[in-house]
XYZ file of C-alpha atoms in Angstrom:
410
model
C 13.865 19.013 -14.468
C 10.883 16.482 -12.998
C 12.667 13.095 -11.835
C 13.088 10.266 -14.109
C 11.892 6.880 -12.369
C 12.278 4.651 -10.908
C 13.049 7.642 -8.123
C 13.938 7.794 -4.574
C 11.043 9.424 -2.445
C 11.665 11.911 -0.219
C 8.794 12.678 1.833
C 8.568 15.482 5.123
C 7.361 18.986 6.017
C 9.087 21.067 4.221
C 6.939 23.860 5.667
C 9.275 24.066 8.564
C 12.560 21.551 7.768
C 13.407 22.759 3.839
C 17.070 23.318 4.978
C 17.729 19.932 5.936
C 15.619 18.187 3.307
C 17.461 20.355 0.771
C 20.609 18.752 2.391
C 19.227 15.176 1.747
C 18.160 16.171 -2.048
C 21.647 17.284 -2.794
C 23.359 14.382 -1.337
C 21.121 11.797 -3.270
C 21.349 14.218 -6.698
C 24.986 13.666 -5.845
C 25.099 9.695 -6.044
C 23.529 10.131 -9.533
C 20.064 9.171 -7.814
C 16.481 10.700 -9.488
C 15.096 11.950 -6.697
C 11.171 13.086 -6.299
C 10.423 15.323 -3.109
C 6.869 15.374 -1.677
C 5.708 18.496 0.875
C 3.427 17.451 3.761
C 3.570 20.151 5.562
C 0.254 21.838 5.729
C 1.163 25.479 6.440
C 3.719 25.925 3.717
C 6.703 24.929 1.228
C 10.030 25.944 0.083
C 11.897 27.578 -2.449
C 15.264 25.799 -1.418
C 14.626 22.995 -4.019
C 12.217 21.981 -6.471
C 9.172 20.625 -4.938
C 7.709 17.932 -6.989
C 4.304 16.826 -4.945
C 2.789 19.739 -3.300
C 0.490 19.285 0.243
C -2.670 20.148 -1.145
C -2.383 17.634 -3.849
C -1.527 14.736 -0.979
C -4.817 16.099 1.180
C -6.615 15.723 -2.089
C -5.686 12.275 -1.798
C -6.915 11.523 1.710
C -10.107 13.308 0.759
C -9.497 16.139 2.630
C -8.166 19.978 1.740
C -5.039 22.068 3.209
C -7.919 24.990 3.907
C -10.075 21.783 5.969
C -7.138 21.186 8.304
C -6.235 24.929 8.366
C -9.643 25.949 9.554
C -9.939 22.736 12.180
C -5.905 23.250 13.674
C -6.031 19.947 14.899
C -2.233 18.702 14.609
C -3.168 14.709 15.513
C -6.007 15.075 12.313
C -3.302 16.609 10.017
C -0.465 14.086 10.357
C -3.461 11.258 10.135
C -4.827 12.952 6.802
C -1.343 13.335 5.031
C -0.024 10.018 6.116
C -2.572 8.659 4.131
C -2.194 11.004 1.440
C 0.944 9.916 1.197
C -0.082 5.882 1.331
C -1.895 6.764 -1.311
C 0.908 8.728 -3.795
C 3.285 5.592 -3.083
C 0.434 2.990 -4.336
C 0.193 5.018 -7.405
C 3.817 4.098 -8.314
C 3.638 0.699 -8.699
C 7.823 -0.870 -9.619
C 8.774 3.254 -9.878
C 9.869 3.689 -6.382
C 13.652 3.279 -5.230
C 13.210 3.360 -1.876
C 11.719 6.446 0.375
C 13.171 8.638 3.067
C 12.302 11.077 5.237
C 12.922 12.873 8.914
C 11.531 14.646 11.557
C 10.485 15.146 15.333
C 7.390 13.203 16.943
C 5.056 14.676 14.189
C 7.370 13.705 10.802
C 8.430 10.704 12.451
C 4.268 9.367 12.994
C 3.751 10.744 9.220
C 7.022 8.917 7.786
C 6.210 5.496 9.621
C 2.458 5.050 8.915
C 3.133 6.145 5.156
C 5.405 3.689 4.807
C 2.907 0.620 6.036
C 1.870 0.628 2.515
C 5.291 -0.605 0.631
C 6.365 -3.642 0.215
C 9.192 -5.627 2.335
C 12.430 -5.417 0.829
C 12.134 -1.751 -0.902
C 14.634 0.501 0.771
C 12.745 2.593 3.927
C 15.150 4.606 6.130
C 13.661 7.470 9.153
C 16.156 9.895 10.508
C 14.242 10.653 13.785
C 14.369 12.377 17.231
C 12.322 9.198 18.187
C 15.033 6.480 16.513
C 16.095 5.275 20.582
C 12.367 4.784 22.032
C 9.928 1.920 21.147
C 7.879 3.015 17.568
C 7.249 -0.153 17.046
C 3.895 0.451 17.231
C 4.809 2.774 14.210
C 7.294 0.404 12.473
C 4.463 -2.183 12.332
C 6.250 -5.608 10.733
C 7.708 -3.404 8.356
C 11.626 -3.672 7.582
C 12.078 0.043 8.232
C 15.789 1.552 8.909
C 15.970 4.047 11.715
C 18.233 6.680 12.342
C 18.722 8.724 15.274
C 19.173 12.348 14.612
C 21.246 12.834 17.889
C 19.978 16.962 17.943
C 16.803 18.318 16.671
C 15.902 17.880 12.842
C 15.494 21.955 12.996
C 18.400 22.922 10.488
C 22.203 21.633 9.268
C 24.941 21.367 12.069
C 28.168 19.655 12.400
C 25.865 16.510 14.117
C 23.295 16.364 11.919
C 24.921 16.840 8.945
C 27.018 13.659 8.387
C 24.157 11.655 9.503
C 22.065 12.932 6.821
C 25.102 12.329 4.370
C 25.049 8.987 5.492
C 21.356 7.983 5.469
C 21.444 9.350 1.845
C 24.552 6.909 1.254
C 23.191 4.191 3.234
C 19.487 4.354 0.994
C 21.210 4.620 -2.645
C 23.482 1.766 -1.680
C 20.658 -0.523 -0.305
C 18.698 0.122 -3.659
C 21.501 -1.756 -5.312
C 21.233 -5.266 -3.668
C 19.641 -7.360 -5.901
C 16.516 -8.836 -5.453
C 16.926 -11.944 -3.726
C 14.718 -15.140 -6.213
C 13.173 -17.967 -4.708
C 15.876 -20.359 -3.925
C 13.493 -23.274 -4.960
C 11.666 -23.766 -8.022
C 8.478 -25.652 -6.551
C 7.298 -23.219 -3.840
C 7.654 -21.115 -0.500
C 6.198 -21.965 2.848
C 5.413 -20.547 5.880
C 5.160 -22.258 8.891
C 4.526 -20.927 12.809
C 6.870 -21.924 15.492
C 7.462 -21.215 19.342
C 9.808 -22.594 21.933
C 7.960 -25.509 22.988
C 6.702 -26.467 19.051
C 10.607 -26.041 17.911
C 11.173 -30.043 17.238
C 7.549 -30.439 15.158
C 8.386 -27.529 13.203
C 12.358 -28.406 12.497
C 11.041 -32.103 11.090
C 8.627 -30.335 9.135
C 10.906 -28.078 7.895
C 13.265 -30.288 7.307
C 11.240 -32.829 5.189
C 9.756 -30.447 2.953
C 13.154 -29.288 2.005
C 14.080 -32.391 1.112
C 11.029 -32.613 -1.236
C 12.580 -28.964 -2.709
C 10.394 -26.252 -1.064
C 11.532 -22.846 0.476
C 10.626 -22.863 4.665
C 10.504 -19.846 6.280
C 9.489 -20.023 9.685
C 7.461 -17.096 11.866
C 8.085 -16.881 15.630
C 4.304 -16.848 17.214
C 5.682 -14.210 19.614
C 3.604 -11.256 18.135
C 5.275 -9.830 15.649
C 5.970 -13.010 13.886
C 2.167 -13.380 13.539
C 1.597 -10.347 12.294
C 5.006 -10.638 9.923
C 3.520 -13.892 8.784
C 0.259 -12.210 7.911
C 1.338 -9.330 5.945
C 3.486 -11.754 3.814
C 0.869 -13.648 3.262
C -1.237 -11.031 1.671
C 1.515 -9.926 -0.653
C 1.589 -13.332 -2.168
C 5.469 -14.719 -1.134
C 3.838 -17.990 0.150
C 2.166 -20.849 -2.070
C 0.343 -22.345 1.038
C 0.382 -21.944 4.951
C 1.884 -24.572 7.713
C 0.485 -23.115 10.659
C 1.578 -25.301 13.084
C 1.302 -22.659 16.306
C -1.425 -20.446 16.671
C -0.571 -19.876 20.494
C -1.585 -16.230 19.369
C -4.950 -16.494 19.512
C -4.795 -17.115 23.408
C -2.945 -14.223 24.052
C -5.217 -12.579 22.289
C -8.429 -14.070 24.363
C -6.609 -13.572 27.728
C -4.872 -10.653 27.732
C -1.246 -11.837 27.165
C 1.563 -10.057 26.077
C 2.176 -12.143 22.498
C -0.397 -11.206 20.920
C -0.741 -10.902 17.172
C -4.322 -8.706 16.997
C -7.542 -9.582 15.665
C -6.352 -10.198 12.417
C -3.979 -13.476 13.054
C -5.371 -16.371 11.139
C -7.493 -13.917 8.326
C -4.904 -14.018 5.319
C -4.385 -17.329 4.144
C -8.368 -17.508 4.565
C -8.526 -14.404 2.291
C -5.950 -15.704 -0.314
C -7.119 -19.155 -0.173
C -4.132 -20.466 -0.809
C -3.415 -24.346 1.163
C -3.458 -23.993 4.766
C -2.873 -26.622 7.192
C -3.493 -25.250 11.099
C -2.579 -27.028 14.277
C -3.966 -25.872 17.922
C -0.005 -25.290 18.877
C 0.701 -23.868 22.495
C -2.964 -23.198 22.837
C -2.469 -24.422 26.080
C -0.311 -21.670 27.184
C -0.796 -17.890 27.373
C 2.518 -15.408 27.726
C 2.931 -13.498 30.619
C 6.098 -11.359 32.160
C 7.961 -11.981 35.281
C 5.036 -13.565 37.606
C 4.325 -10.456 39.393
C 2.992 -8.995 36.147
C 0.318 -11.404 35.841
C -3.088 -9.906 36.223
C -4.578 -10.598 39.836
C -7.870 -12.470 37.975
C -5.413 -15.203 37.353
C -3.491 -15.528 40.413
C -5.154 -18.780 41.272
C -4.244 -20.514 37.530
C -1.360 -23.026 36.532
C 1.567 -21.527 35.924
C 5.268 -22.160 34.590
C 8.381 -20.431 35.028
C 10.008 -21.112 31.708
C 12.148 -17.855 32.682
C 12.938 -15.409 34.954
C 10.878 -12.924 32.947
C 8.346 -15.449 31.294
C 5.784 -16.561 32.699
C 3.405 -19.349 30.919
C -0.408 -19.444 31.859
C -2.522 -22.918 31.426
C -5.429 -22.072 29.471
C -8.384 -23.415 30.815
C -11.496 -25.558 29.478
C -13.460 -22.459 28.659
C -10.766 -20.760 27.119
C -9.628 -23.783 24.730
C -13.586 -23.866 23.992
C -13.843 -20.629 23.117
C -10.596 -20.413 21.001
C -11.639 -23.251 18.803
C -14.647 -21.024 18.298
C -12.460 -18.325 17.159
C -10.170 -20.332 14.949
C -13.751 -22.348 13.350
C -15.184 -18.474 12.705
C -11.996 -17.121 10.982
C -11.027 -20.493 8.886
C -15.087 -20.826 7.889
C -14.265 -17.532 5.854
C -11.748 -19.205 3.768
C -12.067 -18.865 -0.091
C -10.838 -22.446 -0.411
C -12.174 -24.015 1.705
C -10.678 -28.203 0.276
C -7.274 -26.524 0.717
C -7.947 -25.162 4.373
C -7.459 -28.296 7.233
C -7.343 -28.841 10.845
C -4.658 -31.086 12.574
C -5.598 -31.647 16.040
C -2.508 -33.472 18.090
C -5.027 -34.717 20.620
C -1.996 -36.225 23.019
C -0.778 -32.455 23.628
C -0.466 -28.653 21.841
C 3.328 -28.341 23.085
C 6.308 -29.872 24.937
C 4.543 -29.042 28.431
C 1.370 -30.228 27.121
C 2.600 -33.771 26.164
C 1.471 -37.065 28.652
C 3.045 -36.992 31.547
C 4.180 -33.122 31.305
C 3.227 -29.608 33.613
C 0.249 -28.368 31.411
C -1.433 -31.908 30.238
C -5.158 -31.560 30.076
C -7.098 -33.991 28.097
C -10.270 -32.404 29.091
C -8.970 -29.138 27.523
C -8.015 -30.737 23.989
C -12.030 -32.415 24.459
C -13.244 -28.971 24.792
C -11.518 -27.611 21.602
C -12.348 -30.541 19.819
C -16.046 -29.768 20.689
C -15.922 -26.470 19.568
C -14.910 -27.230 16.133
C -16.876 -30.084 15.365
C -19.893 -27.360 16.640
C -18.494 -24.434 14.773
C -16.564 -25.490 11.778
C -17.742 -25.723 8.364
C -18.423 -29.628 7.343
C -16.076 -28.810 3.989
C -13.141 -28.301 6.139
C -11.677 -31.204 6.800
C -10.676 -31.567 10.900
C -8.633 -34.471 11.548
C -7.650 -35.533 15.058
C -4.356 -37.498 15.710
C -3.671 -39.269 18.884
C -0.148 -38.171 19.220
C 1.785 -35.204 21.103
C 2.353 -32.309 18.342
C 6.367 -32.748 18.911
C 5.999 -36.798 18.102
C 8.089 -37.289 14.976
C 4.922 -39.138 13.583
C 2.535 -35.790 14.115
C 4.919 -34.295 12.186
C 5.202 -36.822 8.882
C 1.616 -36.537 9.074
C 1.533 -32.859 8.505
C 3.763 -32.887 6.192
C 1.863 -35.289 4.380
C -1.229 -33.612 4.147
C 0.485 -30.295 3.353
C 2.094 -32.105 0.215
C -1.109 -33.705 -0.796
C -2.784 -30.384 -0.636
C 0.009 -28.680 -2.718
C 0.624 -31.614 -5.673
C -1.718 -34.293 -5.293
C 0.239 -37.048 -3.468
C 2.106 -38.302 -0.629
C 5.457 -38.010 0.183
């Protein structure tokens, strides 16, 4: 009997793991779940279960054939070609999906993980993998992916691996009944950047919009965040952008170790929805404990602001060249009234204010230049003489934000 939908996914190589997969099918059948079971691996199927997506039909997808990857035996191509098959089959579900599972060794687990990059947060994901206790997050991605370690070998049912496929099915069909969580406000959700030493602009930010009933989430610019913050962005939760710390981008330039990729700054340009961007911790790039920090540097500013962080003063140069970067990406934007520059010209963070470790007026000149030599006249840049932690700096974002989003002035 084909599945009824919405369904659960399950998604491996059944080529070579049908025993345990058929394990997994049973115990979701078993919860009253509609389950649909897609083959990836190239060499084979089963006749354990009913199979519902074959492999050839998922290579079809990537644009490729089983017989292509057959003939070339190359396993990296393979797991690259069905993961994207497999992309592909979950876009073509739109709202039928439950939630997807799947398991395996190095090879499943790569497959599993990059075909889930294309569902959305909040739909159930869970990995039973002989990779659950080292770093994937590579593979993971911002994604909010559940794994699982399998403890032995996914290579057939024992007393170990057993309950913990028993449990993964329990654990997914119980997920897919939390409801979905609805915006808590009913005029609009933010997001706004934050680090360490931008914590006090970005609490009386938060803290005032609130008050004027809108939803806050804030991203920690350590990365991850960024990229979090990015993918979110793209799949529409957020009416408008408060980017208040883009310390990113100078990882990024020098090599740090917080670095949110090329992409960090593209979305909101791309959705064109309000976005309001401060320089914040621009003055600082991340490193590890100090003896981690690349020899080139070794005659820079630094600060301790822990045993295993170490904080690198950006340089003239560098604050040129990253307002460069952030004129190039924001000149892209698709709204281009809604899209604004707040400059705190009396310091990017806490170290940066008068008086502190990392305060460099020539620096904030030298960003300053670059935008007024990069970015487009119809986005607005507006300088404030105040440190980006000042109470004041903060009313004043707030105030354009609120301006760009109704019209007015809080």
């Amino acid at each position: 009997m084909p599945p009824s939908f919405p369904a659960f996914f399950v998604l491996g190589c059944f080529d070579t793991k049908g025993e345990v997969f058929a394990h997994l099918r049973e115990q979701l059948l078993a919860r009253g779940e509609s389950v649909l079971c897609i083959n990836a691996g190239i060499f084979g199927s089963t006749d354990l279960f009913p199979v519902d997506v074959e492999a050839d039909y998922l290579a079809n997808l990537a644009g490729s054939s089983l017989h292509d990857l057959r003939e070339k035996n190359d396993r990296g191509l393979a797991l690259e070609v069905m993961a994207r098959g497999a992309g592909e089959l979950f876009r073509s579900f739109p709202g039928q999906i439950k939630g997807v599972i799947g398991m395996g060794g190095g090879g499943g687990t790569y497959l599993l993980l990059k075909a889930m990059q294309v569902l959305p947060l909040g739909l159930p994901k869970i990995c039973i993998s002989t990779l659950a206790t080292r770093d994937v997050s590579h593979l993971v991605g911002v994604k909010d992916i559940v794994l699982m370690p399998s403890v032995v070998d996914v290579a057939g049912l024992n007393a170990i691996i057993r309950p913990i496929i028993d449990q993964a099915a329990a654990a997914l069909s119980a997920m897919s009944k939390v409801p979905k969580q609805r915006k808590t406000t009913g005029k609009g959700t933010l997001a706004i950047s934050m680090f360490g030493n931008t914590t006090d602009c970005v609490n009386e930010c938060t803290r005032m919009l609130q008050e004027k009933g809108y939803e806050v989430m804030a991203f920690h610019a350590n990365g991850v965040g960024g990229k979090a913050m990015e993918a979110l962005i793209r799949e529409g939760v957020f009416d408008a952008v408060l980017d208040l710390t883009t310390t990113e981008l100078a990882d990024e330039r020098c090599g740090g170790i917080l670095s949110a990729g090329p992409d960090r700054l593209r979305a909101a340009a791309e959705m064109g929805i309000p976005n309001l961007l401060a320089p914040g911790c621009l003055d600082m790039v991340n490193f590890g404990p100090r003896e981690s920090v690349p020899e080139t540097y070794k005659d820079r500013l630094f600060y301790q602001w822990a045993p295993d962080v170490t904080l690198m003063r950006t340089n003239e140069e560098e604050n040129f060249t990253l307002g460069k970067v952030i004129a190039e990406k924001l000149n892209r934007s698709k709204n281009k009234a809604k899209t604004k520059v707040l400059i705190p010209s009396k310091g990017f963070s806490q170290l940066d204010a008068p008086g502190n470790y990392f305060h460099d007026e020539k620096c904030v000149k030298a960003f300053e230049k670059a935008l007024k030599t990069h970015l487009d006249p119809e986005i607005e840049c507006i300088p404030v003489a105040l440190p980006v932690n000042d109470v004041a700096f903060a009313k004043e974002a707030v105030a354009i934000m609120l301006d760009m989003l109704e019209g007015k002035k809080p």
